[in-house]
Coordinates of N, CA and C in Angstrom, one line a residue:
M154 N -79.9 -32.8 -62.4 CA -78.5 -32.6 -62.2 C -77.9 -32.9 -60.7
M155 N -79.0 -32.6 -59.6 CA -78.7 -32.4 -58.2 C -78.1 -33.7 -57.8
I156 N -79.4 -34.7 -58.3 CA -79.1 -36.2 -57.6 C -77.9 -36.7 -58.5
L157 N -77.8 -36.3 -59.6 CA -76.7 -37.1 -60.0 C -75.1 -36.4 -59.5
G158 N -75.2 -35.2 -59.4 CA -74.3 -34.4 -58.7 C -73.8 -35.1 -57.2
L159 N -75.0 -35.1 -56.7 CA -74.8 -36.1 -55.4 C -74.4 -37.4 -55.2
V160 N -74.9 -38.2 -56.1 CA -74.4 -39.6 -56.1 C -73.1 -39.6 -56.5
R161 N -72.6 -38.9 -57.5 CA -71.0 -38.7 -58.0 C -70.3 -38.3 -56.6
W162 N -70.8 -37.2 -56.0 CA -69.8 -36.5 -54.8 C -69.8 -37.8 -53.6
M163 N -70.8 -38.4 -53.4 CA -71.2 -39.4 -52.1 C -70.8 -40.7 -52.2
Q164 N -70.9 -41.3 -53.6 CA -70.6 -42.5 -54.0 C -69.8 -43.5 -53.0
P165 N -69.7 -44.5 -52.9 CA -71.4 -45.0 -53.3 C -72.0 -44.5 -52.3
V166 N -73.6 -44.5 -52.4 CA -74.5 -44.2 -51.6 C -76.0 -44.6 -51.8
H167 N -76.6 -44.8 -50.8 CA -78.0 -45.3 -50.6 C -78.9 -44.1 -50.7
G168 N -79.8 -44.2 -51.7 CA -81.0 -43.3 -51.9 C -81.4 -42.5 -50.9
Y169 N -81.5 -43.0 -49.8 CA -82.0 -42.4 -48.5 C -81.0 -41.4 -48.1
D170 N -79.6 -41.8 -48.2 CA -78.7 -40.7 -47.9 C -78.7 -39.3 -48.7
V171 N -79.1 -39.8 -50.2 CA -79.5 -38.5 -51.1 C -80.5 -37.7 -50.4
R172 N -81.5 -38.2 -50.3 CA -82.6 -37.8 -49.9 C -82.6 -37.0 -48.7
R173 N -81.7 -37.6 -47.7 CA -81.6 -36.7 -46.6 C -80.7 -35.7 -46.5
E174 N -79.6 -35.4 -47.6 CA -78.6 -34.5 -47.7 C -79.4 -33.7 -48.8
L175 N -80.1 -33.6 -49.5 CA -81.0 -32.9 -50.4 C -82.0 -32.2 -49.5
L176 N -82.7 -32.7 -48.6 CA -83.4 -32.1 -47.8 C -82.8 -31.0 -46.7
S177 N -81.5 -31.7 -46.1 CA -80.9 -30.7 -45.4 C -80.4 -29.3 -46.1
W178 N -80.0 -29.5 -47.5 CA -79.8 -28.4 -48.7 C -80.9 -27.7 -48.2
N179 N -82.5 -27.8 -48.3 CA -83.7 -27.3 -48.6 C -83.7 -27.1 -49.9
A180 N -83.3 -28.1 -51.0 CA -83.0 -27.9 -52.2 C -84.5 -28.0 -52.9
D181 N -85.7 -28.5 -51.9 CA -87.1 -28.7 -52.5 C -87.3 -27.2 -53.0
K182 N -86.8 -26.2 -52.2 CA -87.3 -24.7 -52.2 C -86.2 -23.9 -53.4
W183 N -85.2 -24.3 -53.6 CA -84.3 -23.5 -54.5 C -84.1 -24.2 -55.7
A184 N -84.1 -25.5 -55.9 CA -83.9 -26.4 -56.9 C -84.7 -27.1 -57.3
N185 N -86.0 -27.4 -56.7 CA -87.1 -28.1 -57.4 C -87.0 -29.4 -57.5
V186 N -86.4 -29.9 -56.2 CA -86.2 -31.2 -56.1 C -87.1 -31.8 -55.0
Q187 N -88.0 -32.3 -55.5 CA -89.1 -32.8 -54.6 C -88.7 -34.2 -54.0
P188 N -88.9 -34.1 -52.5 CA -88.3 -35.5 -51.7 C -88.9 -36.4 -52.2
G189 N -90.3 -36.6 -52.6 CA -91.1 -37.6 -53.1 C -90.4 -38.4 -54.8
S190 N -89.8 -37.7 -55.4 CA -89.4 -37.7 -56.7 C -87.6 -38.4 -56.5
I191 N -87.3 -38.1 -55.4 CA -85.6 -38.8 -55.3 C -85.5 -40.3 -55.7
Y192 N -86.3 -40.9 -55.1 CA -86.4 -42.3 -55.7 C -86.6 -42.7 -56.9
H193 N -87.7 -42.0 -57.3 CA -88.0 -42.3 -58.8 C -87.0 -41.9 -59.9
A194 N -86.4 -40.9 -59.1 CA -84.9 -40.2 -60.3 C -84.1 -41.1 -60.4
L195 N -83.7 -41.7 -59.1 CA -82.5 -42.7 -58.9 C -83.0 -43.8 -60.2
R196 N -84.1 -44.2 -60.0 CA -84.6 -45.6 -60.7 C -84.4 -45.4 -62.5
K197 N -84.9 -44.1 -62.2 CA -85.1 -43.2 -64.0 C -83.3 -43.3 -64.4
L198 N -82.6 -42.7 -63.9 CA -81.1 -42.4 -64.0 C -80.1 -43.8 -64.0
T199 N -80.8 -45.0 -63.7 CA -80.2 -46.3 -63.5 C -80.8 -46.6 -64.9
E200 N -82.0 -46.6 -65.3 CA -82.5 -47.1 -66.5 C -81.8 -46.4 -67.8
E201 N -81.6 -45.2 -67.6 CA -80.7 -44.5 -68.8 C -79.2 -44.8 -68.8
G202 N -78.9 -45.6 -67.9 CA -77.4 -46.0 -67.7 C -76.4 -44.9 -67.1
L203 N -76.8 -43.9 -66.2 CA -76.3 -43.0 -65.7 C -75.6 -42.8 -64.2
L204 N -76.6 -44.2 -63.8 CA -76.2 -44.7 -62.4 C -76.1 -46.0 -62.5
R205 N -75.6 -46.7 -61.7 CA -75.8 -48.5 -61.5 C -75.8 -48.7 -60.1
E206 N -76.7 -49.8 -60.0 CA -76.7 -50.4 -58.6 C -75.5 -51.2 -58.3
V207 N -75.1 -50.9 -57.3 CA -73.7 -51.5 -56.7 C -74.5 -52.8 -55.9
A208 N -75.4 -52.7 -55.0 CA -75.6 -53.3 -54.0 C -77.3 -53.2 -53.9
T209 N -77.9 -54.3 -53.2 CA -79.2 -54.0 -52.4 C -79.1 -54.8 -51.3
E210 N -79.2 -54.2 -50.0 CA -79.3 -54.9 -48.6 C -80.9 -54.5 -48.1
Q211 N -80.9 -55.8 -47.3 CA -82.1 -55.8 -46.4 C -81.6 -55.6 -44.9
V212 N -81.9 -54.9 -43.9 CA -81.6 -54.6 -42.5 C -82.6 -54.9 -41.6
G213 N -82.9 -56.2 -41.1 CA -84.3 -56.4 -40.5 C -85.4 -56.3 -41.1
A214 N -86.5 -55.5 -40.8 CA -87.7 -55.3 -41.1 C -87.7 -53.9 -42.1
R215 N -86.5 -53.3 -42.1 CA -86.3 -52.3 -43.0 C -86.5 -52.4 -44.3
P216 N -86.9 -51.5 -45.0 CA -87.3 -51.6 -46.4 C -85.7 -52.0 -47.2
A217 N -85.5 -52.7 -48.6 CA -84.2 -53.1 -48.9 C -83.6 -51.5 -49.2
R218 N -82.6 -51.6 -49.0 CA -81.6 -50.2 -49.5 C -80.8 -50.6 -50.7
T219 N -80.9 -50.0 -51.7 CA -80.1 -50.0 -52.9 C -78.8 -48.9 -52.9
T220 N -77.6 -49.1 -53.0 CA -76.8 -48.5 -53.1 C -75.9 -48.0 -54.6
Y221 N -75.7 -46.6 -55.1 CA -75.8 -46.3 -56.2 C -74.4 -45.8 -56.4
E222 N -73.9 -45.9 -57.9 CA -72.6 -45.4 -58.2 C -72.8 -44.5 -59.5
V223 N -72.1 -43.7 -60.2 CA -72.2 -43.1 -61.4 C -71.5 -43.8 -62.1
T224 N -72.1 -44.1 -63.5 CA -71.3 -44.8 -64.7 C -70.6 -43.6 -65.6
A225 N -69.7 -43.9 -66.1 CA -68.8 -43.1 -67.1 C -69.8 -42.1 -68.2
K226 N -70.7 -43.0 -68.3 CA -72.0 -41.9 -69.1 C -72.6 -40.9 -68.1
G227 N -73.0 -41.2 -66.5 CA -73.4 -40.6 -66.0 C -72.4 -39.5 -65.6
D228 N -71.3 -39.6 -65.5 CA -70.1 -38.5 -65.3 C -70.4 -37.7 -66.7
E229 N -70.0 -38.2 -67.8 CA -70.3 -37.1 -69.1 C -71.6 -36.3 -68.9
E230 N -72.8 -36.7 -68.6 CA -73.8 -36.1 -68.7 C -73.7 -35.2 -67.4
F231 N -73.4 -35.4 -66.2 CA -73.2 -34.6 -65.0 C -72.4 -33.1 -65.3
E232 N -71.1 -33.7 -65.8 CA -70.1 -32.7 -66.6 C -70.9 -31.6 -67.6
S233 N -71.6 -32.4 -68.7 CA -72.5 -31.2 -69.3 C -73.5 -30.6 -68.6
L234 N -74.2 -31.1 -68.0 CA -75.3 -30.3 -67.4 C -74.6 -29.1 -66.5
L235 N -73.8 -29.5 -65.9 CA -73.0 -28.7 -64.8 C -72.3 -27.4 -65.5
R236 N -71.9 -27.5 -66.7 CA -71.2 -26.9 -67.7 C -72.1 -25.7 -68.2
G237 N -73.4 -26.7 -68.9 CA -74.5 -25.7 -69.4 C -74.9 -24.6 -68.4
L238 N -75.2 -25.2 -67.1 CA -75.7 -24.2 -65.9 C -74.7 -23.0 -65.5
W239 N -73.8 -23.3 -65.6 CA -72.6 -22.4 -65.5 C -72.4 -21.1 -66.4
W240 N -72.4 -21.8 -67.6 CA -72.0 -21.1 -68.6 C -73.2 -20.3 -69.6
Q241 N -74.3 -20.9 -69.2 CA -75.1 -20.0 -69.9 C -76.3 -19.3 -68.8
L242 N -77.2 -18.4 -69.0 CA -78.1 -17.8 -68.4 C -79.5 -18.4 -68.8
H243 N -79.9 -18.7 -67.5 CA -81.3 -19.4 -67.4 C -82.2 -18.7 -66.5
E244 N -83.0 -18.0 -66.9 CA -83.8 -17.2 -66.3 C -85.2 -18.0 -65.6
P245 N -85.6 -18.3 -64.5 CA -86.4 -18.9 -63.9 C -87.7 -18.4 -64.0
A246 N -88.8 -19.0 -64.6 CA -90.1 -18.3 -64.6 C -90.4 -18.0 -63.0
D247 N -90.9 -16.4 -63.0 CA -91.4 -16.1 -62.0 C -93.1 -15.8 -62.0
P248 N -93.8 -16.6 -61.0 CA -95.5 -16.1 -61.1 C -95.9 -14.6 -60.7
F249 N -94.8 -14.1 -60.2 CA -94.9 -12.8 -59.9 C -95.3 -11.9 -61.1
A250 N -94.1 -12.2 -62.0 CA -94.3 -11.3 -63.3 C -95.7 -11.6 -63.9
A251 N -96.2 -12.6 -63.8 CA -97.5 -12.7 -64.7 C -98.5 -11.7 -63.9
A252 N -98.5 -11.9 -62.5 CA -99.4 -11.1 -61.8 C -99.1 -9.5 -62.1
F253 N -98.1 -9.2 -62.0 CA -97.8 -7.8 -62.1 C -98.0 -7.4 -63.7
S254 N -98.0 -8.3 -64.8 CA -98.5 -7.9 -66.0 C -99.8 -7.1 -66.0
F255 N -100.7 -7.6 -64.8 CA -102.3 -7.2 -64.8 C -102.4 -6.3 -63.5
L256 N -101.3 -5.5 -63.3 CA -101.0 -4.1 -62.4 C -102.5 -3.5 -62.3
P257 N -103.0 -2.9 -63.6 CA -104.3 -2.1 -63.5 C -105.3 -3.0 -63.4
A258 N -105.4 -4.2 -63.0 CA -106.6 -5.0 -62.4 C -106.7 -4.7 -61.2
L259 N -105.8 -4.4 -60.5 CA -106.0 -4.1 -58.9 C -106.1 -2.6 -58.3
P260 N -106.9 -2.4 -57.5 CA -106.8 -0.9 -57.2 C -105.6 -0.5 -56.5
R261 N -105.3 0.6 -56.9 CA -104.1 1.2 -56.9 C -103.7 1.1 -55.3
E262 N -104.3 1.3 -54.2 CA -104.0 1.3 -52.8 C -103.7 -0.2 -52.7
E263 N -104.5 -1.0 -53.3 CA -104.0 -2.4 -53.2 C -102.7 -3.1 -53.3
A264 N -102.5 -2.3 -54.7 CA -101.2 -2.8 -55.5 C -100.2 -2.4 -54.9
S265 N -100.2 -1.0 -54.2 CA -99.1 -0.1 -53.5 C -98.8 -1.0 -52.3
A266 N -99.8 -1.6 -51.9 CA -99.7 -2.2 -50.1 C -99.3 -3.8 -50.4
A267 N -99.5 -4.2 -51.6 CA -99.1 -5.3 -52.1 C -97.6 -5.5 -52.3
L268 N -97.0 -4.5 -52.9 CA -95.9 -4.5 -53.0 C -94.8 -4.1 -51.9
R269 N -95.4 -3.5 -50.8 CA -94.7 -3.1 -49.6 C -94.8 -4.2 -48.9
N270 N -96.0 -5.3 -49.0 CA -95.9 -6.4 -48.3 C -94.7 -7.3 -48.8
R271 N -94.5 -7.4 -50.0 CA -93.8 -8.2 -50.6 C -92.5 -8.0 -50.2
A272 N -91.9 -6.5 -50.0 CA -90.7 -5.9 -49.5 C -90.8 -6.5 -48.3
N273 N -91.7 -6.6 -47.8 CA -91.5 -6.9 -46.1 C -91.2 -8.3 -45.9
L274 N -91.7 -9.3 -46.7 CA -91.2 -10.7 -46.8 C -90.2 -11.0 -47.2
L275 N -89.7 -10.3 -48.5 CA -88.4 -10.5 -48.6 C -87.1 -10.1 -47.8
R276 N -87.5 -8.8 -47.2 CA -86.9 -8.4 -46.1 C -86.8 -9.4 -44.7
A277 N -87.4 -9.8 -44.5 CA -87.6 -11.2 -43.5 C -86.7 -12.2 -43.8
G278 N -87.0 -12.6 -45.2 CA -86.0 -13.6 -45.8 C -84.4 -13.3 -45.6
V279 N -84.3 -12.2 -46.1 CA -82.8 -11.4 -46.3 C -82.1 -11.4 -44.6
E280 N -82.8 -11.3 -43.6 CA -82.6 -11.5 -42.0 C -82.3 -12.5 -41.6
W281 N -82.8 -13.6 -42.2 CA -82.9 -15.0 -42.0 C -81.5 -15.3 -42.4
M282 N -81.2 -15.3 -43.8 CA -80.3 -15.4 -44.5 C -79.0 -14.8 -43.9
R283 N -78.8 -13.6 -43.6 CA -77.7 -12.9 -43.1 C -77.3 -13.5 -41.5
T284 N -78.5 -14.0 -40.6 CA -78.3 -14.5 -39.5 C -77.7 -15.9 -39.7
S285 N -77.9 -16.6 -40.6 CA -77.7 -18.1 -41.0 C -76.3 -18.0 -41.3
V286 N -75.8 -16.9 -42.5 CA -74.2 -16.9 -43.1 C -73.4 -16.6 -41.9
N287 N -74.0 -15.5 -40.8 CA -73.1 -15.5 -39.8 C -73.2 -16.4 -38.3
S288 N -73.6 -17.5 -38.4 CA -74.1 -18.1 -37.5 C -73.1 -19.3 -37.4
D289 N -73.1 -20.1 -36.0 CA -71.9 -21.2 -36.1 C -72.3 -22.4 -37.2
W290 N -73.6 -22.7 -37.2 CA -74.0 -23.6 -38.3 C -73.4 -23.4 -39.4
M291 N -73.5 -22.5 -40.0 CA -72.9 -21.8 -41.3 C -71.2 -22.3 -41.3
R292 N -70.9 -21.8 -40.4 CA -69.3 -21.8 -40.5 C -68.9 -23.1 -40.0
E293 N -69.5 -23.9 -39.2 CA -68.9 -25.1 -38.9 C -69.4 -26.1 -39.5
T294 N -70.7 -26.1 -40.3 CA -71.1 -27.4 -40.7 C -71.0 -27.3 -42.3
K295 N -70.9 -26.1 -43.0 CA -71.4 -25.8 -44.5 C -70.2 -25.3 -45.0
P296 N -69.7 -25.8 -46.5 CA -68.9 -25.3 -47.2 C -69.1 -23.9 -47.5
V297 N -67.4 -23.0 -47.7 CA -67.7 -21.6 -47.7 C -68.8 -21.3 -48.7
H298 N -68.8 -22.1 -49.8 CA -69.4 -21.8 -51.2 C -70.8 -21.7 -50.7
V299 N -71.5 -22.3 -49.7 CA -72.8 -22.2 -49.7 C -73.1 -20.9 -48.9
G300 N -72.3 -20.3 -48.0 CA -72.3 -18.8 -47.8 C -72.7 -17.9 -48.8
W301 N -71.6 -18.3 -49.9 CA -71.2 -17.5 -51.2 C -72.7 -17.5 -52.0
M302 N -73.4 -18.6 -51.8 CA -74.8 -18.7 -52.3 C -76.0 -17.6 -51.7
F303 N -76.1 -17.9 -50.5 CA -76.6 -17.1 -49.6 C -76.3 -15.5 -49.9
E304 N -75.1 -15.1 -50.2 CA -75.2 -13.9 -50.3 C -75.7 -13.2 -51.8
L305 N -75.6 -14.4 -52.3 CA -76.3 -14.0 -54.0 C -77.7 -14.0 -53.8
W306 N -78.3 -15.1 -52.9 CA -79.7 -14.7 -52.9 C -80.2 -13.4 -52.2
M307 N -79.3 -13.0 -51.1 CA -79.5 -11.8 -50.4 C -79.1 -10.4 -51.2
A308 N -78.7 -10.4 -52.1 CA -78.4 -9.5 -53.3 C -79.5 -9.4 -54.1
R309 N -79.9 -10.7 -54.5 CA -81.3 -10.3 -55.5 C -82.4 -9.9 -54.6
A310 N -82.7 -10.4 -53.3 CA -83.8 -10.0 -52.6 C -83.7 -8.6 -52.1
E311 N -82.5 -8.2 -52.0 CA -82.5 -6.8 -51.7 C -82.6 -5.8 -53.1
A312 N -82.2 -6.1 -54.1 CA -82.6 -5.3 -55.1 C -84.2 -5.4 -55.4
E313 N -84.7 -6.4 -55.1 CA -86.2 -6.3 -55.3 C -87.1 -5.8 -54.4
I314 N -86.4 -5.8 -53.4 CA -87.3 -5.1 -52.0 C -87.0 -3.4 -52.4
A315 N -85.9 -3.3 -53.1 CA -85.8 -1.6 -53.4 C -86.6 -1.2 -54.6
W316 N -86.6 -2.3 -55.6 CA -87.9 -2.2 -56.8 C -89.1 -2.0 -56.2
C317 N -89.6 -3.1 -55.3 CA -91.1 -2.8 -54.9 C -91.2 -1.6 -54.3
E318 N -90.5 -1.0 -53.3 CA -90.7 0.2 -52.7 C -90.6 1.5 -53.7
R319 N -89.7 1.4 -54.8 CA -89.7 2.3 -55.6 C -91.4 2.4 -56.5
V320 N -91.7 1.2 -57.0 CA -93.0 1.1 -57.6 C -93.9 1.6 -57.0
A321 N -93.8 1.2 -55.4 CA -95.2 1.4 -54.6 C -95.4 2.9 -54.7
E322 N -94.1 3.4 -54.5 CA -94.2 5.2 -54.5 C -94.8 5.8 -55.7
R323 N -94.5 4.8 -56.7 CA -95.2 5.6 -58.2 C -96.4 5.3 -58.3
I324 N -97.0 4.2 -57.4 CA -98.4 3.9 -57.5 C -98.9 5.0 -56.9
D325 N -98.7 5.1 -55.6 CA -99.1 6.0 -54.6 C -99.1 7.4 -55.0
S326 N -98.0 7.9 -56.0 CA -98.2 9.3 -56.5 C -99.3 9.4 -57.6
G327 N -99.5 8.3 -58.2 CA -100.6 8.6 -59.4 C -100.1 8.4 -60.6
V328 N -98.9 8.2 -60.8 CA -98.3 8.0 -62.1 C -99.2 7.0 -63.1
S329 N -99.3 7.2 -64.1 CA -100.3 6.6 -64.9 C -99.7 5.3 -65.6
Y330 N -100.3 4.1 -65.9 CA -100.0 3.2 -66.3 C -99.7 2.9 -67.7
L331 N -100.1 3.8 -68.3 CA -100.3 3.9 -69.5 C -99.4 5.0 -70.2
P332 N -98.6 4.9 -71.6 CA -97.8 5.7 -72.0 C -98.4 7.2 -72.3
A333 N -97.5 8.0 -72.3 CA -98.5 9.3 -72.2 C -99.1 9.6 -73.7
G334 N -100.5 10.2 -73.7 CA -101.1 10.3 -74.5 C -102.2 9.3 -74.7
L335 N -102.0 8.2 -74.2 CA -102.8 6.8 -74.5 C -103.9 6.8 -73.3
E336 N -104.0 7.6 -72.3 CA -104.7 7.6 -71.1 C -106.2 7.5 -71.5
R337 N -106.4 8.0 -72.7 CA -108.1 7.8 -73.0 C -108.2 7.6 -74.4
A338 N -107.4 6.9 -74.8 CA -107.3 6.3 -76.1 C -108.4 5.0 -76.2
E339 N -108.9 4.9 -77.2 CA -109.8 3.8 -77.2 C -109.0 2.4 -76.8
G340 N -109.8 1.5 -76.1 CA -109.1 0.3 -76.0 C -108.5 0.1 -74.5
W341 N -107.9 1.3 -73.9 CA -107.1 1.3 -73.2 C -108.1 1.7 -71.9
A342 N -108.4 0.9 -71.0 CA -109.0 1.4 -69.6 C -108.3 1.9 -68.7

């Protein structure tokens, strides 16, 4: 959706400009758009009839540059994908949840230290985002809604910071990982 949307927004546009824009957004970090896959995605979207090649130019010894536009089919697909992402809840897979499932496998001291470390890493990210939101870079070069997205990310990180600290305190206090009465039950270590 990101590549299709950017071509739609910037059209007619070279693949290089799509790549440069996505990198300036750090989309590889939050939208899982890898820089090396952009040209492949442009070709695939063209094969599927969602984009069309408008022109291919060669300047000097540089590689040929293809200019793209969105087709009517591409417009429909973008609108469908966009609305699907706006109106439905899509929980991203979090590898930490898999690791946390095995909390009892870590010594308590290490588990609480790891949670506090996670909170500190998140705190550093929040500070970076807060600085960015209040910077001239954000105010003068980014659309207002980019700042709003940063606010969402900060709120999520702050909630996770509070959770990490709460759970670390519970672990340190010796709260059992098992339901009452199962601490000594067979099969529960």
